[in-house]
Amino acid sequence: AAGGAGLTSGTSAMEYTTTPWYCAVFSLSAYVAELAALGLAELGREPARLAAERARVGAETRRLAFEHYRAFIRSAECTGRAGRGFGGIESRLGSLLDRLPALQDACRNFVRDAEAILAAYVRPPCTRPCSKEPALAAGLDPMVFRGPFQPLQFRDSLPPQGIVAEVRQSTQLMLNELIQQLRTNIPLPTCLRVIGYLRRMDVFTEAELRIKFLQARDAWLRSIQASIPEDDPYFHLTKTVEACRVHLFDIVTQYRAIFSDEEPLLAPDQPTLNEGAIFHGWVLQKVSEFLQVLERDLQRGVGGRLDSLLGQCMYFGLSFSRVGADFRGQLAPIFQRVAAATFGKAVEEAVEKFQEEMNSYTLISAPAVLGSAAAVPVPTAQPGTLQPPMVLLDFPPLACFLNSLLVAFNDLRLCCPIALAQDVATCLQDALSKVTKIILAFHRAEEAAFSGREQELFVQFCTAFLEDLLPYLNRCLQVLFPPAQIAQALGVPPAQLQRFGRLGCVDAAAIGELLAAVLPAREAEPLPGEEEPVPQSAVPAPAPCPPQQREEGAVVGEPPAAQGQEDPADPAVGALLPDTPPAVS
């Protein structure tokens, strides 16, 4: 029974040992346990069994190696490659572990900047509608165009170029919209908002922003000036003065409210730039342009409304004095030149008209009884005015010549600066010299046919010219240019004014010397009454014209439509021209 039990146990052990040696459950401890359970006989046979098993396994191994040698070779190669791959993986895993901290930092930065990156992607669709709306605050308040890109530090990549280009295009569109608003009639609060937006966009420096503002506002002002019709010089000039006075002053006020020249624009360590020179240069340019327009329109002719324009321009200059740009001193030379040119043209026309009168004048056409004008009722003149010599009624050319000069005087008194005293006197002196030459030419042409009566009339003609017309013109000049004012302008007492010659007076003696050859000797003596005192606030009344020349004489101070409407039955009404212009203020 024991042997049977041992055999059974041995058999089971053999069966167990014949199982493949590479079985996963086989282990040395299990084999030792089996050996311990065997009997002595089985232990004796165990070495033989192990040798046989060894031979069998060797033969099986050789058979397998012979049959499957290719698989073994590929297995060895794969094992080698796998070993090498695992080595590379190990080295790369080490490098990955070294770089994980940097990856963690990059992820943290990405999470922190995610909102800004999202805003950069969303911004272009938002800027397009905002740039087209009138209220640009909706487009500018939630964004600053360069904001999303400036704080981000893109190390190895740039933001998408399409987004950058679209943002740049939207920025330019909104910039154009803002500048276009400055080219319209906008009030100061709107200007402040627009400039605030431009500053937030940060596309201009402070100096460039000032230049852009002045350029845009200047374009708007020029558009207003260009819309004024230029057909009528007076209308164009008055509207230009009004537009410049109102709108230019508004632009200056807006500029000073937006930009402060007193505050430093640069850091102390940077070179100082005179930003205020931009504004002052622009103001000087606008004043210069206005003066050019003024001079051009005045040269085109504004009629007898020079005083009105002078008052408007002076008020314009006075209003600019509040902003430190008083240019009234530059207005005086312009109006002085225009007044002198207008007076010179009127005097020249008077000389030409006198020439025409003398070409058709005959001494026989004079009144039969000299001094008949004494019988003509003299109109009552206003107190303080000068009454023209009534003896000139007997000589139509002289009367009409004087009347033309009085028209020129009345136009001159509207704008009569004291600086024109000598220029006006010189102009009159030249005109009287020409008139004298015309009289001498008339004498040479008619002397051979003169009768005794005509010779007497010619002498009285020259006498009236020298003794009545010339002294009267000097009195008119003293009314226009009082000697006291001339002395005050020169800084000398009135009593010493004679030391400077005949300032503001016609040299009657020089004219008398020209006519001395055709007059009796007694007529060449110094003419009386030249220094007769005259009222300082008076204006010369118009010179009389003879009845037959009434249509050619101009009524000074009366509209042209009112001339020639007097009763023709009374010859004195049309001849005396009773209307008197207002006194000089």
PDB file of C-alpha atoms in Angstrom, residues 1 55 74 125 134 185 195 211 242-243 301 338 370 399 402 449 459 501 584:
ATOM      1  CA  ALA A   1       0.000   0.000   0.000  1.00  0.00           C
ATOM      2  CA  ALA A  55      18.123  15.156 -23.755  1.00  0.00           C
ATOM      3  CA  ARG A  74      14.091  38.544 -36.447  1.00  0.00           C
ATOM      4  CA  PRO A 125     -15.860  93.228 -36.537  1.00  0.00           C
ATOM      5  CA  PRO A 134     -21.808 109.534 -35.662  1.00  0.00           C
ATOM      6  CA  ASN A 185     -18.924 123.577 -38.182  1.00  0.00           C
ATOM      7  CA  ILE A 195      -9.136 115.721 -30.024  1.00  0.00           C
ATOM      8  CA  ILE A 211      -0.975 121.065 -37.084  1.00  0.00           C
ATOM      9  CA  GLU A 242     -17.814 139.075 -40.950  1.00  0.00           C
ATOM     10  CA  ALA A 243     -16.894 135.437 -41.632  1.00  0.00           C
ATOM     11  CA  GLY A 301     -13.472 149.632 -56.137  1.00  0.00           C
ATOM     12  CA  VAL A 338      -6.654 153.235 -51.586  1.00  0.00           C
ATOM     13  CA  LEU A 370     -19.760 190.243 -65.434  1.00  0.00           C
ATOM     14  CA  ALA A 399     -17.124 175.944 -61.842  1.00  0.00           C
ATOM     15  CA  LEU A 402     -14.234 172.911 -58.737  1.00  0.00           C
ATOM     16  CA  ALA A 449      -8.684 186.238 -82.616  1.00  0.00           C
ATOM     17  CA  VAL A 459      -8.072 188.160 -67.756  1.00  0.00           C
ATOM     18  CA  GLY A 501       6.978 174.658 -45.839  1.00  0.00           C
ATOM     19  CA  VAL A 584     -16.440 166.080 -40.957  1.00  0.00           C
TER      20      VAL A 584
END
